[in-house]
Structure formats: structure tokens, C-alpha cells
Short mmCIF file of N, CA and C in Angstrom, two decimals:
data_model
loop_
_atom_site.label_atom_id
_atom_site.label_comp_id
_atom_site.label_asym_id
_atom_site.label_seq_id
_atom_site.Cartn_x
_atom_site.Cartn_y
_atom_site.Cartn_z
N UNK A 136 111.44 121.47 35.21
CA UNK A 136 112.65 120.33 35.55
C UNK A 136 111.69 119.00 35.46
N UNK A 137 112.43 117.97 34.73
CA UNK A 137 112.07 116.74 34.15
C UNK A 137 111.40 116.45 35.36
N UNK A 138 110.67 114.90 35.20
CA UNK A 138 109.98 114.22 35.86
C UNK A 138 110.90 113.40 36.66
N UNK A 139 112.36 112.58 36.29
CA UNK A 139 113.04 112.17 36.54
C UNK A 139 113.95 112.51 37.65
N UNK A 140 113.98 113.84 37.14
CA UNK A 140 114.90 114.93 38.26
C UNK A 140 113.82 115.35 39.29
N UNK A 141 112.45 115.52 39.08
CA UNK A 141 111.64 115.48 40.79
C UNK A 141 111.66 114.80 41.29
N UNK A 142 111.70 113.62 40.99
CA UNK A 142 111.75 111.82 41.33
C UNK A 142 112.86 111.65 42.60
N UNK A 143 114.17 112.10 41.67
CA UNK A 143 115.47 111.75 42.33
C UNK A 143 115.54 113.16 43.57
N UNK A 144 114.70 114.15 43.54
CA UNK A 144 115.26 115.06 44.62
C UNK A 144 114.07 114.58 45.48
N UNK A 145 113.05 114.16 45.16
CA UNK A 145 111.96 113.62 46.44
C UNK A 145 112.83 112.56 46.92
N UNK A 146 113.34 111.63 46.28
CA UNK A 146 113.92 110.55 47.01
C UNK A 146 114.95 111.13 48.24
N UNK A 147 115.97 111.91 47.93
CA UNK A 147 116.60 112.74 48.31
C UNK A 147 116.42 113.25 49.81
N UNK A 148 114.87 113.89 49.44
CA UNK A 148 114.21 114.53 50.62
C UNK A 148 113.63 113.31 51.56
N UNK A 149 113.22 112.25 51.12
CA UNK A 149 113.03 111.07 51.85
C UNK A 149 113.77 110.66 52.32
N UNK A 150 115.19 110.95 51.95
CA UNK A 150 116.36 110.16 52.94
C UNK A 150 116.81 110.82 53.87
N UNK A 151 116.65 111.78 53.53
CA UNK A 151 117.17 113.15 54.67
C UNK A 151 115.86 112.74 56.07
N UNK A 152 114.75 112.73 55.58
CA UNK A 152 113.72 112.90 56.65
C UNK A 152 113.81 111.63 57.54
N UNK A 153 114.13 109.98 56.85
CA UNK A 153 114.17 109.34 57.14
C UNK A 153 115.63 109.33 58.50
N UNK A 154 116.43 109.80 57.83
CA UNK A 154 117.78 110.45 58.64
C UNK A 154 117.30 111.17 59.73
N UNK A 155 116.63 112.08 59.72
CA UNK A 155 116.32 113.04 60.42
C UNK A 155 115.66 111.77 62.06
N UNK A 156 114.52 111.26 61.48
CA UNK A 156 113.96 110.31 62.43
C UNK A 156 114.58 108.97 62.66
N UNK A 157 115.65 108.35 61.80
CA UNK A 157 116.62 107.36 62.62
C UNK A 157 117.64 108.80 63.96
N UNK A 158 118.11 109.98 63.79
CA UNK A 158 118.13 110.59 65.00
C UNK A 158 117.77 110.82 66.14
N UNK A 159 116.44 110.93 65.94
CA UNK A 159 115.46 111.36 67.16
C UNK A 159 115.26 110.27 67.51
N UNK A 160 115.27 108.92 66.87
CA UNK A 160 115.04 107.66 67.84
C UNK A 160 116.24 107.40 68.56
N UNK A 161 117.21 107.57 67.93
CA UNK A 161 118.77 107.05 68.88
C UNK A 161 118.87 108.10 69.88
N UNK A 162 118.43 109.25 69.77
CA UNK A 162 117.95 110.08 70.73
C UNK A 162 117.24 109.35 71.92
N UNK A 163 116.15 108.97 71.43
CA UNK A 163 114.99 108.59 72.41
C UNK A 163 115.74 107.43 73.06
N UNK A 164 116.62 106.74 72.45
CA UNK A 164 117.01 105.30 73.06
C UNK A 164 117.89 105.94 73.95
N UNK A 165 119.25 106.82 73.54
CA UNK A 165 119.84 107.24 74.67
C UNK A 165 119.24 107.67 76.35
N UNK A 166 117.74 108.33 75.93
CA UNK A 166 117.12 108.85 77.30
C UNK A 166 116.65 107.57 77.85
N UNK A 167 116.24 106.91 77.03
CA UNK A 167 115.81 105.56 77.90
C UNK A 167 117.04 104.70 78.85
N UNK A 168 117.74 104.49 77.85
CA UNK A 168 119.21 103.89 78.75
C UNK A 168 119.50 104.99 79.85
N UNK A 169 119.16 106.08 79.74
CA UNK A 169 119.73 106.96 80.81
C UNK A 169 119.13 106.74 81.87
N UNK A 170 117.47 106.45 81.62
CA UNK A 170 116.41 106.16 82.72
C UNK A 170 116.50 105.08 83.41
N UNK A 171 117.09 103.96 82.73
CA UNK A 171 117.19 102.57 83.09
C UNK A 171 118.56 102.86 83.57
N UNK A 172 119.62 103.30 83.96
CA UNK A 172 120.79 103.78 84.69
C UNK A 172 120.23 104.30 86.01
N UNK A 173 119.27 105.20 85.88
CA UNK A 173 118.72 106.07 86.85
C UNK A 173 117.90 104.87 87.80
N UNK A 174 116.79 104.16 87.32
CA UNK A 174 115.98 102.76 88.02
C UNK A 174 117.19 102.18 88.52
N UNK A 175 118.39 101.60 88.07
CA UNK A 175 119.09 100.34 88.71
C UNK A 175 119.74 101.23 89.85
N UNK A 176 120.22 102.52 89.47
CA UNK A 176 120.93 103.20 90.93
C UNK A 176 120.06 103.39 92.17
N UNK A 177 118.32 104.04 91.87
CA UNK A 177 117.73 103.56 92.65
C UNK A 177 117.28 102.48 93.29
N UNK A 178 117.21 101.45 92.56
CA UNK A 178 117.18 99.98 93.11
C UNK A 178 118.20 99.85 94.08
N UNK A 179 119.56 100.23 93.70
CA UNK A 179 120.71 100.02 94.16
C UNK A 179 120.72 100.28 96.03
N UNK A 180 120.23 101.76 95.86
CA UNK A 180 120.08 102.44 96.88
C UNK A 180 118.88 101.46 97.84
N UNK A 181 118.22 101.20 97.38
CA UNK A 181 116.99 100.70 98.03
C UNK A 181 117.48 99.36 98.67
N UNK A 182 118.35 98.51 97.70
CA UNK A 182 118.92 97.04 98.22
C UNK A 182 119.66 97.63 99.57
N UNK A 183 120.64 98.62 99.55
CA UNK A 183 121.31 99.19 100.68
C UNK A 183 120.91 99.03 101.76
N UNK A 184 119.49 100.24 101.78
CA UNK A 184 118.63 100.41 102.63
C UNK A 184 118.08 99.38 103.51
N UNK A 185 117.67 98.22 102.43
CA UNK A 185 117.06 97.19 103.38
C UNK A 185 117.96 96.27 103.93
N UNK A 186 119.41 96.21 103.26
CA UNK A 186 120.64 95.55 104.16
C UNK A 186 120.35 96.29 105.26
N UNK A 187 120.88 97.76 105.83
CA UNK A 187 121.48 98.48 106.56
C UNK A 187 119.79 98.09 107.90
N UNK A 188 118.64 98.17 107.24
CA UNK A 188 117.62 97.84 108.04
C UNK A 188 117.53 96.61 108.80
N UNK A 189 117.62 95.64 107.86
CA UNK A 189 117.84 94.32 108.25
C UNK A 189 118.84 94.42 109.34
N UNK A 190 120.53 94.80 109.20
CA UNK A 190 121.37 94.71 110.21
C UNK A 190 120.99 95.18 111.32
N UNK A 191 120.54 96.46 111.32
CA UNK A 191 120.52 97.68 112.06
C UNK A 191 119.19 96.96 113.51
N UNK A 192 118.26 95.84 112.91
CA UNK A 192 116.71 95.75 113.62
C UNK A 192 117.11 94.46 113.82
N UNK A 193 117.91 93.66 113.50
CA UNK A 193 118.41 92.09 113.63
C UNK A 193 117.39 91.21 113.35
N UNK A 194 116.68 92.11 111.49
CA UNK A 194 115.66 91.14 110.96
C UNK A 194 116.16 89.58 110.48
N UNK A 195 115.46 88.36 110.04
CA UNK A 195 115.69 87.83 109.67
C UNK A 195 116.02 87.98 108.07
N UNK A 196 117.32 87.46 107.27
CA UNK A 196 117.47 88.08 106.03
C UNK A 196 116.30 87.83 105.21
N UNK A 197 116.47 88.84 104.08
CA UNK A 197 115.35 89.42 102.81
C UNK A 197 115.40 88.27 101.69
N UNK A 198 117.06 87.92 102.11
CA UNK A 198 117.07 86.88 100.69
C UNK A 198 116.79 85.35 100.42
#
């Protein structure tokens, strides 16, 4: 095969590798977004618990 053809094949391979890497990064970002959603939910639960404690024990406001 000619060197030009081999060079084009290598570029195609590199492009495919980059595309795969970008898909992996996108998946990682989705996982991070899900984790941040879980953290936000946990913080909401904690805030609700603090409000409940404040009302139950007649504590001064936390805010």
C-alpha cells in the first residue's frame, strides 16, 4: 500500500480513538452529574432534618 493511503488509514484510526475517548468522557460527565444530583438530594434531606429538629426542640433558627 502507498504511504499516502496508510497515512489516511492512520488518521481514520486516530479519529475513531478520539471519538471513543469523547464518548467515555461524556459517560463520565453523566456519572458526575448523577452523583451531584444525589449530593443535592442528600443536602435537601439534611436541611429538612435540621428544620424538623429546630421545630421539635424549639431551637433558635439556624438561618
